[in-house]
Structure formats: structure tokens, C-alpha cells
Tab-separated table of C-alpha atoms in Angstrom:
chain	number	residue	atom	x	y	z
A	256	UNK	CA	90.834	59.205	0.626
A	257	UNK	CA	88.123	58.063	3.027
A	258	UNK	CA	88.583	58.951	6.632
A	259	UNK	CA	87.582	60.890	9.667
A	260	UNK	CA	88.792	64.427	10.227
A	261	UNK	CA	88.884	66.421	13.431
A	262	UNK	CA	89.664	70.074	13.628
A	263	UNK	CA	91.423	71.944	14.972
A	264	UNK	CA	94.307	69.809	16.230
A	265	UNK	CA	95.068	72.243	19.061
A	266	UNK	CA	92.621	74.647	20.658
A	267	UNK	CA	93.071	77.191	23.412
A	268	UNK	CA	90.140	78.896	25.073
A	269	UNK	CA	89.527	81.090	28.052
A	270	UNK	CA	87.651	79.724	31.009
A	271	UNK	CA	83.905	80.303	30.741
A	272	UNK	CA	83.767	80.228	26.944
A	273	UNK	CA	81.906	77.640	24.945
A	274	UNK	CA	83.917	75.931	22.212
A	275	UNK	CA	82.888	73.596	19.391
A	276	UNK	CA	85.073	70.773	18.117
A	277	UNK	CA	84.524	69.585	14.557
A	278	UNK	CA	84.309	65.952	13.424
A	279	UNK	CA	83.628	64.970	9.808
A	280	UNK	CA	83.691	61.530	8.188
A	281	UNK	CA	83.291	60.377	4.602
A	282	UNK	CA	83.218	56.662	5.389
A	283	UNK	CA	79.412	56.484	5.189
A	284	UNK	CA	79.320	55.217	8.776
A	285	UNK	CA	76.071	55.429	10.706
A	286	UNK	CA	77.606	55.513	14.185
A	287	UNK	CA	79.781	58.302	15.525
A	288	UNK	CA	81.313	58.797	18.974
A	289	UNK	CA	83.055	61.365	21.118
A	290	UNK	CA	85.568	60.292	23.742
A	291	UNK	CA	87.639	62.215	26.231
A	292	UNK	CA	91.108	61.118	27.292
A	293	UNK	CA	93.038	62.565	30.219
A	294	UNK	CA	96.799	61.997	30.672
A	295	UNK	CA	97.547	58.397	31.581
A	296	UNK	CA	93.902	57.461	31.402
A	297	UNK	CA	91.701	55.469	29.082
A	298	UNK	CA	88.956	56.777	26.814
A	299	UNK	CA	85.680	57.845	28.382
A	300	UNK	CA	82.537	58.069	26.285
A	301	UNK	CA	80.886	61.503	26.146
A	302	UNK	CA	78.153	61.070	23.527
A	303	UNK	CA	77.393	58.705	20.702
A	304	UNK	CA	75.033	58.695	17.764
A	305	UNK	CA	73.816	55.687	15.839
A	306	UNK	CA	71.764	57.577	13.261
A	307	UNK	CA	71.127	61.094	12.003
A	308	UNK	CA	69.074	63.284	14.344
A	309	UNK	CA	69.543	60.921	17.253
A	310	UNK	CA	72.225	60.669	19.920
A	311	UNK	CA	72.695	59.239	23.411
A	312	UNK	CA	74.640	60.331	26.465
A	313	UNK	CA	77.710	58.418	27.390
A	314	UNK	CA	79.295	58.163	30.808
A	315	UNK	CA	80.469	61.776	31.132
A	316	UNK	CA	77.991	63.887	29.154
A	317	UNK	CA	77.582	66.666	31.703
A	318	UNK	CA	78.872	69.964	30.382
A	319	UNK	CA	78.881	68.783	26.756
A	320	UNK	CA	76.387	68.952	23.912
A	321	UNK	CA	76.262	67.458	20.418
A	322	UNK	CA	74.179	67.519	17.253
A	323	UNK	CA	73.829	65.082	14.366
A	324	UNK	CA	72.086	66.957	11.561
A	325	UNK	CA	74.076	65.201	8.845
A	326	UNK	CA	75.437	61.701	8.620
A	327	UNK	CA	78.930	63.032	7.958
A	328	UNK	CA	79.140	65.459	10.852
A	329	UNK	CA	79.036	65.145	14.651
A	330	UNK	CA	80.262	68.369	16.318
A	331	UNK	CA	80.886	68.509	20.046
A	332	UNK	CA	80.375	71.677	22.089
A	333	UNK	CA	82.244	71.999	25.335
A	334	UNK	CA	80.179	74.399	27.444
A	335	UNK	CA	81.144	76.585	30.356
A	336	UNK	CA	79.336	74.082	32.612
A	337	UNK	CA	82.145	71.558	32.034
A	338	UNK	CA	84.297	72.016	35.146
A	339	UNK	CA	87.549	70.584	33.848
A	340	UNK	CA	87.532	70.745	30.055
A	341	UNK	CA	91.276	70.528	29.361
A	342	UNK	CA	91.777	67.139	27.723
A	343	UNK	CA	92.405	65.222	24.501
A	344	UNK	CA	89.140	64.753	22.590
A	345	UNK	CA	88.759	61.916	20.127
A	346	UNK	CA	86.019	61.428	17.578
A	347	UNK	CA	85.332	58.025	16.020
A	348	UNK	CA	82.958	56.456	13.531
A	349	UNK	CA	81.870	52.900	13.026
A	350	UNK	CA	79.845	50.697	10.735
A	351	UNK	CA	78.782	48.493	13.686
A	352	UNK	CA	82.177	46.845	13.753
A	353	UNK	CA	85.485	48.393	14.642
A	354	UNK	CA	85.770	52.142	15.117
A	355	UNK	CA	88.048	54.482	13.193
A	356	UNK	CA	89.414	57.550	14.904
A	357	UNK	CA	90.259	61.079	13.905
A	358	UNK	CA	93.602	62.508	14.999
A	359	UNK	CA	92.097	64.200	18.017
A	360	UNK	CA	91.803	67.735	19.324
A	361	UNK	CA	93.860	68.881	22.300
A	362	UNK	CA	91.799	71.446	24.159
A	363	UNK	CA	93.470	73.654	26.728
A	364	UNK	CA	91.411	76.037	28.814
A	365	UNK	CA	93.321	78.839	30.445
B	45	UNK	CA	82.608	47.422	38.678
B	46	UNK	CA	83.905	48.982	35.471
B	47	UNK	CA	82.360	47.750	32.241
B	48	UNK	CA	85.790	46.912	30.792
B	49	UNK	CA	88.826	46.380	33.012
B	50	UNK	CA	92.485	46.071	32.188
B	51	UNK	CA	95.644	45.986	34.249
B	52	UNK	CA	97.241	49.355	33.455
B	53	UNK	CA	100.786	48.015	33.902
B	54	UNK	CA	103.323	49.097	32.859
B	55	UNK	CA	104.651	45.823	31.577
B	56	UNK	CA	108.414	46.126	31.131
B	57	UNK	CA	109.837	43.280	29.064
B	58	UNK	CA	113.078	42.630	27.155
B	59	UNK	CA	113.164	42.338	23.413
B	60	UNK	CA	112.187	38.849	22.284
B	61	UNK	CA	109.959	38.176	25.289
B	62	UNK	CA	106.412	36.897	25.135
B	63	UNK	CA	103.854	39.026	26.946
B	64	UNK	CA	100.139	38.551	27.548
B	65	UNK	CA	97.410	41.031	28.462
B	66	UNK	CA	93.977	40.206	29.784
B	67	UNK	CA	90.805	42.228	29.774
B	68	UNK	CA	87.505	41.478	31.531
B	69	UNK	CA	84.078	42.807	30.584
B	70	UNK	CA	80.858	42.952	32.578
B	71	UNK	CA	78.106	42.790	29.940
B	72	UNK	CA	77.555	39.149	29.030
B	73	UNK	CA	75.505	40.259	26.015
B	74	UNK	CA	78.479	42.019	24.394
B	75	UNK	CA	78.947	40.926	20.797
B	76	UNK	CA	82.114	42.487	19.403
B	77	UNK	CA	85.616	42.664	20.826
B	78	UNK	CA	88.745	44.404	19.669
B	79	UNK	CA	92.301	45.283	20.608
B	80	UNK	CA	93.551	48.738	19.724
B	81	UNK	CA	97.048	50.142	19.935
B	82	UNK	CA	97.651	53.754	21.000
B	83	UNK	CA	101.014	55.471	20.697
B	84	UNK	CA	101.834	58.433	22.907
B	85	UNK	CA	99.714	61.480	22.041
B	86	UNK	CA	98.170	59.757	19.035
B	87	UNK	CA	94.757	58.354	18.231
B	88	UNK	CA	94.028	54.645	18.831
B	89	UNK	CA	94.330	52.343	15.834
B	90	UNK	CA	92.803	48.932	15.376
B	91	UNK	CA	95.246	46.130	16.070
B	92	UNK	CA	92.907	43.198	15.640
B	93	UNK	CA	89.356	42.029	16.107
B	94	UNK	CA	88.763	39.150	18.520
B	95	UNK	CA	86.715	36.175	17.448
B	96	UNK	CA	85.263	33.320	19.475
B	97	UNK	CA	87.535	30.848	17.735
B	98	UNK	CA	90.601	32.969	18.468
B	99	UNK	CA	92.683	34.619	15.802
B	100	UNK	CA	96.314	35.189	14.990
B	101	UNK	CA	98.090	37.888	13.016
B	102	UNK	CA	101.803	37.334	12.826
B	103	UNK	CA	103.239	37.660	16.328
B	104	UNK	CA	99.877	38.639	17.814
B	105	UNK	CA	97.205	36.221	19.025
B	106	UNK	CA	93.819	37.210	20.437
B	107	UNK	CA	91.479	34.945	22.368
B	108	UNK	CA	87.920	35.331	23.650
B	109	UNK	CA	86.509	33.412	26.617
B	110	UNK	CA	82.784	34.136	26.788
B	111	UNK	CA	82.150	31.923	29.799
B	112	UNK	CA	84.614	33.866	31.919
B	113	UNK	CA	84.003	37.159	30.090
B	114	UNK	CA	87.560	37.983	29.238
B	115	UNK	CA	89.670	38.538	26.172
B	116	UNK	CA	93.418	38.235	25.880
B	117	UNK	CA	96.225	39.438	23.667
B	118	UNK	CA	99.483	37.554	23.347
B	119	UNK	CA	102.543	39.166	21.762
B	120	UNK	CA	105.419	36.860	20.875
B	121	UNK	CA	109.012	37.887	20.150
B	122	UNK	CA	108.464	41.454	21.360
B	123	UNK	CA	110.035	44.274	19.363
B	124	UNK	CA	111.029	47.736	20.553
B	125	UNK	CA	108.350	49.060	18.204
B	126	UNK	CA	105.667	47.188	20.154
B	127	UNK	CA	106.027	49.729	22.980
B	128	UNK	CA	102.618	51.388	23.246
B	129	UNK	CA	99.361	51.293	25.158
B	130	UNK	CA	97.017	48.455	24.266
B	131	UNK	CA	93.311	49.139	24.628
B	132	UNK	CA	90.665	46.491	25.020
B	133	UNK	CA	87.363	47.465	23.387
B	134	UNK	CA	83.950	45.863	23.825
B	135	UNK	CA	80.701	46.577	22.095
B	136	UNK	CA	78.688	47.083	25.280
B	137	UNK	CA	75.284	47.174	23.686
B	138	UNK	CA	73.325	43.911	23.724
B	139	UNK	CA	71.749	44.737	20.368
B	140	UNK	CA	75.193	45.305	18.800
B	141	UNK	CA	74.275	48.735	17.497
B	142	UNK	CA	77.023	50.793	19.007
B	143	UNK	CA	78.424	52.147	22.282
B	144	UNK	CA	81.972	50.906	22.110
B	145	UNK	CA	83.455	50.796	25.600
B	146	UNK	CA	87.202	51.153	26.062
B	147	UNK	CA	89.312	49.743	28.843
B	148	UNK	CA	91.847	51.930	30.605
B	149	UNK	CA	94.663	50.473	28.514
B	150	UNK	CA	97.758	48.445	29.337
B	151	UNK	CA	101.124	50.064	28.798
B	152	UNK	CA	103.913	47.954	27.323
B	153	UNK	CA	107.551	48.991	27.377
B	154	UNK	CA	109.935	46.752	25.434
B	155	UNK	CA	113.551	47.255	26.470
B	156	UNK	CA	116.681	46.456	24.432
């Protein structure tokens, strides 16, 4: 089945450690996105990529990094510079129309 | 001003009621508009796209007003299962190549 897969679903990390969230899609979509959602809040754009080997910062890119070496993959690294990383992270892909989401990764930093 | 604004609610309505949500956007060059539904602790899922001519899908009707830069969602005959958060989404890029911007979401609670 075609879709977008995020892993892991739950992730616990110690403060000060970098962590990488995986996002893979087999929908042949050019555009991919990372959003962060905090409890009771909307989605805020971290990074997005419209084509392989290119990506742009969203509204809250500080403390995060991404790569887009393959069309199918858009991993997000949460670095130690991110002051408040505990959140629900959502990856999406789009063919310039509506976006399709993965199931999300809940990151908890202790 | 936020790029996409919604009243967060919550909207508490009885079963069978009609409820309407509005969403305003700031970029007049935006090309694509959508409503998504998000259930608690789940990922958002597309409810419907919004077209200039307006569109209807069963009990749901979406409208776009480009002159006033807002979109709306009307839900008729509300069901308990309609309880969720409804997200307004705008393609904020004038060249329509990406950067989907989400509103904060409007929470709907349908009561028996």
C-alpha cells in the first residue's frame, strides 16, 4: 500500500542528546514537510522540501536539521540546541495539492 | 498577524445542530485551500478541498471567499462522531509549489 511512514511512534531521549526522526513515503511526492504540534496547539512548520537535495526553513527551524538525499526520505534531527523538544512531530508529503500525513512521533525528552 | 487564523473554540453543540467555522488567511496569492480533521492524538486527515465555486460532500459544505480572504466549513445535522479538531490549511506560497500553512484548529464537541 502507498503511504507515509514515521518511526518510531514513541521516542524517549535524555536532555542534551541529538535524536533523528524517520519519515519515508512511497507516494512519489516531490514535497515533504515536518510539523511540530504541542498540546492544544496547531501545527507549526519546521522545515519543508520541494525537491531532492533542497529544503527551506519553516517558522520554527531553530534547533532542528533535515536532509533530503532521496525523494522517499526526509529525516528530521532534533539537536541539543532545541530548548523545548518534547512534542508531537508530524511528517507529511504532497504532490502540490493536499498533504498526507504519517502517524506521528511523540518525542519526550527527560 | 498570523498567516492562517481560526477561532479555537471549543464549539459545543447538540446532536443535529448546524455549525459553521471560519478561517482567514493573509496571503492574497494563496492558491489551494483545505479543511482537515484531527482526532485526539492522531494525525490530521483531509476532510475536503475548498474550491472557488464552493463544494459539498454529504453534510459538509466548504466555501471560499477570495475577496475577503476567508474560507468556511458548514456541518449540518451534527453527529457525535463529528467531535474533533478542524484545521484550516492554506497553500501559502504564491507560486503554488508548497509550504502548506495550518491554522490553530477549531475544536468541535457534539453532545447527545
